[in-house]
mmCIF file with all atom_site columns, C-alpha atoms in Angstrom:
data_model
loop_
_atom_site.group_PDB
_atom_site.id
_atom_site.type_symbol
_atom_site.label_atom_id
_atom_site.label_alt_id
_atom_site.label_comp_id
_atom_site.label_asym_id
_atom_site.label_entity_id
_atom_site.label_seq_id
_atom_site.pdbx_PDB_ins_code
_atom_site.Cartn_x
_atom_site.Cartn_y
_atom_site.Cartn_z
_atom_site.occupancy
_atom_site.B_iso_or_equiv
_atom_site.pdbx_formal_charge
_atom_site.auth_seq_id
_atom_site.auth_comp_id
_atom_site.auth_asym_id
_atom_site.auth_atom_id
_atom_site.pdbx_PDB_model_num
ATOM 1   C CA . UNK A 1 1   ? 102.128 78.580  108.213 1.00 0.00 ? 1   UNK A CA 1
ATOM 2   C CA . UNK A 1 2   ? 103.538 78.977  111.696 1.00 0.00 ? 2   UNK A CA 1
ATOM 3   C CA . UNK A 1 3   ? 106.812 77.433  110.575 1.00 0.00 ? 3   UNK A CA 1
ATOM 4   C CA . UNK A 1 4   ? 105.178 74.487  108.784 1.00 0.00 ? 4   UNK A CA 1
ATOM 5   C CA . UNK A 1 5   ? 104.457 73.877  105.124 1.00 0.00 ? 5   UNK A CA 1
ATOM 6   C CA . UNK A 1 6   ? 100.713 73.493  104.663 1.00 0.00 ? 6   UNK A CA 1
ATOM 7   C CA . UNK A 1 7   ? 98.824  72.807  101.439 1.00 0.00 ? 7   UNK A CA 1
ATOM 8   C CA . UNK A 1 8   ? 96.044  75.372  101.176 1.00 0.00 ? 8   UNK A CA 1
ATOM 9   C CA . UNK A 1 9   ? 92.699  74.973  99.439  1.00 0.00 ? 9   UNK A CA 1
ATOM 10  C CA . UNK A 1 10  ? 92.738  78.684  98.637  1.00 0.00 ? 10  UNK A CA 1
ATOM 11  C CA . UNK A 1 11  ? 95.877  80.779  98.446  1.00 0.00 ? 11  UNK A CA 1
ATOM 12  C CA . UNK A 1 12  ? 96.534  83.418  101.087 1.00 0.00 ? 12  UNK A CA 1
ATOM 13  C CA . UNK A 1 13  ? 96.691  86.251  98.560  1.00 0.00 ? 13  UNK A CA 1
ATOM 14  C CA . UNK A 1 14  ? 93.414  85.104  97.043  1.00 0.00 ? 14  UNK A CA 1
ATOM 15  C CA . UNK A 1 15  ? 91.760  85.225  100.487 1.00 0.00 ? 15  UNK A CA 1
ATOM 16  C CA . UNK A 1 16  ? 92.824  88.854  100.939 1.00 0.00 ? 16  UNK A CA 1
ATOM 17  C CA . UNK A 1 17  ? 91.851  89.736  97.353  1.00 0.00 ? 17  UNK A CA 1
ATOM 18  C CA . UNK A 1 18  ? 88.335  88.434  97.966  1.00 0.00 ? 18  UNK A CA 1
ATOM 19  C CA . UNK A 1 19  ? 88.050  90.433  101.191 1.00 0.00 ? 19  UNK A CA 1
ATOM 20  C CA . UNK A 1 20  ? 89.052  93.582  99.297  1.00 0.00 ? 20  UNK A CA 1
ATOM 21  C CA . UNK A 1 21  ? 86.686  92.771  96.432  1.00 0.00 ? 21  UNK A CA 1
ATOM 22  C CA . UNK A 1 22  ? 83.813  92.307  98.862  1.00 0.00 ? 22  UNK A CA 1
ATOM 23  C CA . UNK A 1 23  ? 84.550  95.610  100.606 1.00 0.00 ? 23  UNK A CA 1
ATOM 24  C CA . UNK A 1 24  ? 84.901  97.786  97.489  1.00 0.00 ? 24  UNK A CA 1
ATOM 25  C CA . UNK A 1 25  ? 82.454  95.802  95.328  1.00 0.00 ? 25  UNK A CA 1
ATOM 26  C CA . UNK A 1 26  ? 84.879  94.972  92.559  1.00 0.00 ? 26  UNK A CA 1
ATOM 27  C CA . UNK A 1 27  ? 85.763  91.859  90.623  1.00 0.00 ? 27  UNK A CA 1
ATOM 28  C CA . UNK A 1 28  ? 88.786  89.806  91.569  1.00 0.00 ? 28  UNK A CA 1
ATOM 29  C CA . UNK A 1 29  ? 90.910  88.904  88.551  1.00 0.00 ? 29  UNK A CA 1
ATOM 30  C CA . UNK A 1 30  ? 93.641  86.315  88.884  1.00 0.00 ? 30  UNK A CA 1
ATOM 31  C CA . UNK A 1 31  ? 96.928  86.659  87.050  1.00 0.00 ? 31  UNK A CA 1
ATOM 32  C CA . UNK A 1 32  ? 97.094  83.086  85.847  1.00 0.00 ? 32  UNK A CA 1
ATOM 33  C CA . UNK A 1 33  ? 100.378 81.714  84.440  1.00 0.00 ? 33  UNK A CA 1
ATOM 34  C CA . UNK A 1 34  ? 100.371 79.910  81.111  1.00 0.00 ? 34  UNK A CA 1
ATOM 35  C CA . UNK A 1 35  ? 102.481 77.229  82.752  1.00 0.00 ? 35  UNK A CA 1
ATOM 36  C CA . UNK A 1 36  ? 101.299 76.359  86.258  1.00 0.00 ? 36  UNK A CA 1
ATOM 37  C CA . UNK A 1 37  ? 103.665 76.710  89.160  1.00 0.00 ? 37  UNK A CA 1
ATOM 38  C CA . UNK A 1 38  ? 104.388 73.511  91.099  1.00 0.00 ? 38  UNK A CA 1
ATOM 39  C CA . UNK A 1 39  ? 101.840 72.692  93.816  1.00 0.00 ? 39  UNK A CA 1
ATOM 40  C CA . UNK A 1 40  ? 104.418 71.585  96.355  1.00 0.00 ? 40  UNK A CA 1
ATOM 41  C CA . UNK A 1 41  ? 105.985 74.483  98.216  1.00 0.00 ? 41  UNK A CA 1
ATOM 42  C CA . UNK A 1 42  ? 109.677 73.457  97.999  1.00 0.00 ? 42  UNK A CA 1
ATOM 43  C CA . UNK A 1 43  ? 109.450 73.056  94.214  1.00 0.00 ? 43  UNK A CA 1
ATOM 44  C CA . UNK A 1 44  ? 107.536 76.327  93.861  1.00 0.00 ? 44  UNK A CA 1
ATOM 45  C CA . UNK A 1 45  ? 110.203 78.186  95.847  1.00 0.00 ? 45  UNK A CA 1
ATOM 46  C CA . UNK A 1 46  ? 112.868 76.668  93.620  1.00 0.00 ? 46  UNK A CA 1
ATOM 47  C CA . UNK A 1 47  ? 111.068 77.945  90.496  1.00 0.00 ? 47  UNK A CA 1
ATOM 48  C CA . UNK A 1 48  ? 110.520 81.380  92.080  1.00 0.00 ? 48  UNK A CA 1
ATOM 49  C CA . UNK A 1 49  ? 114.196 81.668  93.042  1.00 0.00 ? 49  UNK A CA 1
ATOM 50  C CA . UNK A 1 50  ? 115.288 80.670  89.544  1.00 0.00 ? 50  UNK A CA 1
ATOM 51  C CA . UNK A 1 51  ? 112.890 83.172  87.926  1.00 0.00 ? 51  UNK A CA 1
ATOM 52  C CA . UNK A 1 52  ? 114.159 85.952  90.187  1.00 0.00 ? 52  UNK A CA 1
ATOM 53  C CA . UNK A 1 53  ? 117.811 85.082  89.649  1.00 0.00 ? 53  UNK A CA 1
ATOM 54  C CA . UNK A 1 54  ? 117.392 84.990  85.847  1.00 0.00 ? 54  UNK A CA 1
ATOM 55  C CA . UNK A 1 55  ? 114.814 87.792  85.757  1.00 0.00 ? 55  UNK A CA 1
ATOM 56  C CA . UNK A 1 56  ? 112.519 85.405  83.849  1.00 0.00 ? 56  UNK A CA 1
ATOM 57  C CA . UNK A 1 57  ? 109.086 86.879  83.237  1.00 0.00 ? 57  UNK A CA 1
ATOM 58  C CA . UNK A 1 58  ? 106.434 84.152  83.375  1.00 0.00 ? 58  UNK A CA 1
ATOM 59  C CA . UNK A 1 59  ? 103.772 84.454  80.713  1.00 0.00 ? 59  UNK A CA 1
ATOM 60  C CA . UNK A 1 60  ? 100.144 84.771  81.760  1.00 0.00 ? 60  UNK A CA 1
ATOM 61  C CA . UNK A 1 61  ? 96.677  84.280  80.308  1.00 0.00 ? 61  UNK A CA 1
ATOM 62  C CA . UNK A 1 62  ? 95.031  87.329  78.754  1.00 0.00 ? 62  UNK A CA 1
ATOM 63  C CA . UNK A 1 63  ? 93.187  89.468  81.281  1.00 0.00 ? 63  UNK A CA 1
ATOM 64  C CA . UNK A 1 64  ? 89.759  91.070  80.821  1.00 0.00 ? 64  UNK A CA 1
ATOM 65  C CA . UNK A 1 65  ? 89.847  94.391  78.962  1.00 0.00 ? 65  UNK A CA 1
ATOM 66  C CA . UNK A 1 66  ? 88.584  96.218  82.057  1.00 0.00 ? 66  UNK A CA 1
ATOM 67  C CA . UNK A 1 67  ? 91.916  95.646  83.784  1.00 0.00 ? 67  UNK A CA 1
ATOM 68  C CA . UNK A 1 68  ? 93.662  97.896  81.292  1.00 0.00 ? 68  UNK A CA 1
ATOM 69  C CA . UNK A 1 69  ? 90.876  100.480 81.329  1.00 0.00 ? 69  UNK A CA 1
ATOM 70  C CA . UNK A 1 70  ? 90.377  100.750 85.092  1.00 0.00 ? 70  UNK A CA 1
ATOM 71  C CA . UNK A 1 71  ? 91.861  103.793 86.789  1.00 0.00 ? 71  UNK A CA 1
ATOM 72  C CA . UNK A 1 72  ? 92.399  101.990 90.108  1.00 0.00 ? 72  UNK A CA 1
ATOM 73  C CA . UNK A 1 73  ? 94.150  98.684  90.566  1.00 0.00 ? 73  UNK A CA 1
ATOM 74  C CA . UNK A 1 74  ? 94.361  96.656  93.756  1.00 0.00 ? 74  UNK A CA 1
ATOM 75  C CA . UNK A 1 75  ? 97.493  94.645  93.073  1.00 0.00 ? 75  UNK A CA 1
ATOM 76  C CA . UNK A 1 76  ? 98.040  91.604  95.269  1.00 0.00 ? 76  UNK A CA 1
ATOM 77  C CA . UNK A 1 77  ? 100.801 89.050  95.301  1.00 0.00 ? 77  UNK A CA 1
ATOM 78  C CA . UNK A 1 78  ? 102.718 86.778  97.651  1.00 0.00 ? 78  UNK A CA 1
ATOM 79  C CA . UNK A 1 79  ? 106.201 87.878  98.663  1.00 0.00 ? 79  UNK A CA 1
ATOM 80  C CA . UNK A 1 80  ? 108.417 85.354  96.921  1.00 0.00 ? 80  UNK A CA 1
ATOM 81  C CA . UNK A 1 81  ? 112.120 85.308  97.665  1.00 0.00 ? 81  UNK A CA 1
ATOM 82  C CA . UNK A 1 82  ? 112.114 88.855  99.022  1.00 0.00 ? 82  UNK A CA 1
ATOM 83  C CA . UNK A 1 83  ? 110.053 90.513  96.300  1.00 0.00 ? 83  UNK A CA 1
ATOM 84  C CA . UNK A 1 84  ? 107.119 90.322  93.955  1.00 0.00 ? 84  UNK A CA 1
ATOM 85  C CA . UNK A 1 85  ? 106.781 87.287  91.703  1.00 0.00 ? 85  UNK A CA 1
ATOM 86  C CA . UNK A 1 86  ? 108.258 87.764  88.237  1.00 0.00 ? 86  UNK A CA 1
ATOM 87  C CA . UNK A 1 87  ? 104.843 87.131  86.670  1.00 0.00 ? 87  UNK A CA 1
ATOM 88  C CA . UNK A 1 88  ? 103.659 90.331  88.389  1.00 0.00 ? 88  UNK A CA 1
ATOM 89  C CA . UNK A 1 89  ? 106.637 92.225  86.975  1.00 0.00 ? 89  UNK A CA 1
ATOM 90  C CA . UNK A 1 90  ? 105.699 90.930  83.522  1.00 0.00 ? 90  UNK A CA 1
ATOM 91  C CA . UNK A 1 91  ? 102.111 92.110  84.010  1.00 0.00 ? 91  UNK A CA 1
ATOM 92  C CA . UNK A 1 92  ? 103.289 95.587  85.041  1.00 0.00 ? 92  UNK A CA 1
ATOM 93  C CA . UNK A 1 93  ? 105.570 95.792  82.018  1.00 0.00 ? 93  UNK A CA 1
ATOM 94  C CA . UNK A 1 94  ? 102.891 94.508  79.628  1.00 0.00 ? 94  UNK A CA 1
ATOM 95  C CA . UNK A 1 95  ? 100.007 96.793  80.594  1.00 0.00 ? 95  UNK A CA 1
ATOM 96  C CA . UNK A 1 96  ? 100.013 100.590 80.569  1.00 0.00 ? 96  UNK A CA 1
ATOM 97  C CA . UNK A 1 97  ? 100.210 101.708 84.197  1.00 0.00 ? 97  UNK A CA 1
ATOM 98  C CA . UNK A 1 98  ? 101.099 105.393 83.945  1.00 0.00 ? 98  UNK A CA 1
ATOM 99  C CA . UNK A 1 99  ? 97.612  106.806 84.605  1.00 0.00 ? 99  UNK A CA 1
ATOM 100 C CA . UNK A 1 100 ? 96.637  104.315 87.278  1.00 0.00 ? 100 UNK A CA 1
ATOM 101 C CA . UNK A 1 101 ? 96.490  104.379 91.030  1.00 0.00 ? 101 UNK A CA 1
ATOM 102 C CA . UNK A 1 102 ? 97.825  101.155 92.525  1.00 0.00 ? 102 UNK A CA 1
ATOM 103 C CA . UNK A 1 103 ? 96.963  99.886  95.979  1.00 0.00 ? 103 UNK A CA 1
ATOM 104 C CA . UNK A 1 104 ? 99.509  97.103  96.578  1.00 0.00 ? 104 UNK A CA 1
ATOM 105 C CA . UNK A 1 105 ? 98.941  94.270  99.015  1.00 0.00 ? 105 UNK A CA 1
ATOM 106 C CA . UNK A 1 106 ? 100.930 91.152  99.715  1.00 0.00 ? 106 UNK A CA 1
ATOM 107 C CA . UNK A 1 107 ? 100.951 88.050  101.815 1.00 0.00 ? 107 UNK A CA 1
ATOM 108 C CA . UNK A 1 108 ? 104.109 86.809  103.441 1.00 0.00 ? 108 UNK A CA 1
ATOM 109 C CA . UNK A 1 109 ? 105.505 84.599  106.160 1.00 0.00 ? 109 UNK A CA 1
ATOM 110 C CA . UNK A 1 110 ? 107.568 87.194  107.967 1.00 0.00 ? 110 UNK A CA 1
ATOM 111 C CA . UNK A 1 111 ? 109.238 89.497  105.467 1.00 0.00 ? 111 UNK A CA 1
ATOM 112 C CA . UNK A 1 112 ? 106.283 91.786  104.681 1.00 0.00 ? 112 UNK A CA 1
ATOM 113 C CA . UNK A 1 113 ? 106.813 93.466  101.278 1.00 0.00 ? 113 UNK A CA 1
ATOM 114 C CA . UNK A 1 114 ? 110.549 92.792  101.187 1.00 0.00 ? 114 UNK A CA 1
ATOM 115 C CA . UNK A 1 115 ? 111.777 94.676  98.092  1.00 0.00 ? 115 UNK A CA 1
ATOM 116 C CA . UNK A 1 116 ? 108.393 94.580  96.335  1.00 0.00 ? 116 UNK A CA 1
ATOM 117 C CA . UNK A 1 117 ? 107.489 98.241  96.828  1.00 0.00 ? 117 UNK A CA 1
ATOM 118 C CA . UNK A 1 118 ? 110.871 99.346  95.464  1.00 0.00 ? 118 UNK A CA 1
ATOM 119 C CA . UNK A 1 119 ? 110.382 97.029  92.492  1.00 0.00 ? 119 UNK A CA 1
ATOM 120 C CA . UNK A 1 120 ? 106.880 98.368  91.961  1.00 0.00 ? 120 UNK A CA 1
ATOM 121 C CA . UNK A 1 121 ? 108.047 101.984 91.971  1.00 0.00 ? 121 UNK A CA 1
ATOM 122 C CA . UNK A 1 122 ? 110.865 101.148 89.561  1.00 0.00 ? 122 UNK A CA 1
ATOM 123 C CA . UNK A 1 123 ? 108.528 99.337  87.151  1.00 0.00 ? 123 UNK A CA 1
ATOM 124 C CA . UNK A 1 124 ? 105.791 101.997 87.390  1.00 0.00 ? 124 UNK A CA 1
ATOM 125 C CA . UNK A 1 125 ? 107.510 105.367 87.836  1.00 0.00 ? 125 UNK A CA 1
ATOM 126 C CA . UNK A 1 126 ? 104.541 107.332 86.431  1.00 0.00 ? 126 UNK A CA 1
ATOM 127 C CA . UNK A 1 127 ? 101.972 105.548 88.593  1.00 0.00 ? 127 UNK A CA 1
ATOM 128 C CA . UNK A 1 128 ? 100.576 106.731 91.890  1.00 0.00 ? 128 UNK A CA 1
ATOM 129 C CA . UNK A 1 129 ? 101.356 103.989 94.373  1.00 0.00 ? 129 UNK A CA 1
ATOM 130 C CA . UNK A 1 130 ? 99.417  104.110 97.605  1.00 0.00 ? 130 UNK A CA 1
ATOM 131 C CA . UNK A 1 131 ? 100.340 102.761 101.026 1.00 0.00 ? 131 UNK A CA 1
ATOM 132 C CA . UNK A 1 132 ? 100.461 98.994  100.890 1.00 0.00 ? 132 UNK A CA 1
ATOM 133 C CA . UNK A 1 133 ? 98.999  96.269  103.069 1.00 0.00 ? 133 UNK A CA 1
ATOM 134 C CA . UNK A 1 134 ? 101.165 93.312  104.079 1.00 0.00 ? 134 UNK A CA 1
ATOM 135 C CA . UNK A 1 135 ? 99.343  90.414  105.745 1.00 0.00 ? 135 UNK A CA 1
ATOM 136 C CA . UNK A 1 136 ? 101.040 87.478  107.417 1.00 0.00 ? 136 UNK A CA 1
ATOM 137 C CA . UNK A 1 137 ? 99.888  84.356  105.600 1.00 0.00 ? 137 UNK A CA 1
ATOM 138 C CA . UNK A 1 138 ? 98.797  82.533  108.725 1.00 0.00 ? 138 UNK A CA 1
ATOM 139 C CA . UNK A 1 139 ? 96.555  85.482  109.645 1.00 0.00 ? 139 UNK A CA 1
ATOM 140 C CA . UNK A 1 140 ? 94.662  86.061  106.378 1.00 0.00 ? 140 UNK A CA 1
ATOM 141 C CA . UNK A 1 141 ? 91.403  84.632  107.687 1.00 0.00 ? 141 UNK A CA 1
ATOM 142 C CA . UNK A 1 142 ? 91.503  87.059  110.615 1.00 0.00 ? 142 UNK A CA 1
ATOM 143 C CA . UNK A 1 143 ? 92.490  90.123  108.550 1.00 0.00 ? 143 UNK A CA 1
ATOM 144 C CA . UNK A 1 144 ? 89.055  91.688  108.024 1.00 0.00 ? 144 UNK A CA 1
ATOM 145 C CA . UNK A 1 145 ? 89.746  94.651  110.295 1.00 0.00 ? 145 UNK A CA 1
ATOM 146 C CA . UNK A 1 146 ? 93.218  95.230  108.798 1.00 0.00 ? 146 UNK A CA 1
ATOM 147 C CA . UNK A 1 147 ? 91.723  95.225  105.286 1.00 0.00 ? 147 UNK A CA 1
ATOM 148 C CA . UNK A 1 148 ? 88.928  97.647  106.286 1.00 0.00 ? 148 UNK A CA 1
ATOM 149 C CA . UNK A 1 149 ? 91.401  100.000 107.974 1.00 0.00 ? 149 UNK A CA 1
ATOM 150 C CA . UNK A 1 150 ? 93.709  99.891  104.945 1.00 0.00 ? 150 UNK A CA 1
ATOM 151 C CA . UNK A 1 151 ? 90.819  100.668 102.602 1.00 0.00 ? 151 UNK A CA 1
ATOM 152 C CA . UNK A 1 152 ? 90.085  103.943 104.400 1.00 0.00 ? 152 UNK A CA 1
ATOM 153 C CA . UNK A 1 153 ? 92.692  105.601 102.138 1.00 0.00 ? 153 UNK A CA 1
ATOM 154 C CA . UNK A 1 154 ? 90.786  104.315 99.098  1.00 0.00 ? 154 UNK A CA 1
ATOM 155 C CA . UNK A 1 155 ? 87.439  105.557 100.422 1.00 0.00 ? 155 UNK A CA 1
ATOM 156 C CA . UNK A 1 156 ? 88.865  109.010 101.120 1.00 0.00 ? 156 UNK A CA 1
ATOM 157 C CA . UNK A 1 157 ? 90.388  109.245 97.655  1.00 0.00 ? 157 UNK A CA 1
ATOM 158 C CA . UNK A 1 158 ? 87.147  108.141 96.029  1.00 0.00 ? 158 UNK A CA 1
ATOM 159 C CA . UNK A 1 159 ? 85.248  110.806 97.971  1.00 0.00 ? 159 UNK A CA 1
ATOM 160 C CA . UNK A 1 160 ? 87.677  113.474 96.711  1.00 0.00 ? 160 UNK A CA 1
ATOM 161 C CA . UNK A 1 161 ? 87.602  112.148 93.154  1.00 0.00 ? 161 UNK A CA 1
ATOM 162 C CA . UNK A 1 162 ? 83.822  112.089 92.993  1.00 0.00 ? 162 UNK A CA 1
ATOM 163 C CA . UNK A 1 163 ? 83.417  115.403 94.844  1.00 0.00 ? 163 UNK A CA 1
ATOM 164 C CA . UNK A 1 164 ? 81.645  113.918 97.840  1.00 0.00 ? 164 UNK A CA 1
ATOM 165 C CA . UNK A 1 165 ? 81.990  115.359 101.287 1.00 0.00 ? 165 UNK A CA 1
#
């Protein structure tokens, strides 16, 4: 944060996910790796770089059945090494995404989505991918207005889908 490595009690992406969950009244489900990533940032970056370089897909714990059945998915992740974490790529390849609508959001320290949106479109060519929200990690606790403004697209689509005015 602000050029310094800081150990966080709650991850930046999790903070934004909870804000979204509160606004749209949905559960927040964490994509939890079978093997935990290192806690210390330098080691975690090293693992992330190695995964990306080797295209290693980290395994994750089974998700609730609703995740596969839901039509809409708010997909959040940190931007790691210029793109989405490989565990997210594995999730997208494991679950059927073709009939879903994905609202992507990410946290970052200056590179916004990087290549993540291109990766997402490549992994999910039959999925409707909405405009994404990129939040600077050091600003997640002040991002309420940005989240609400971003969710306007969701509210409008839900109104159309449910036939509301």
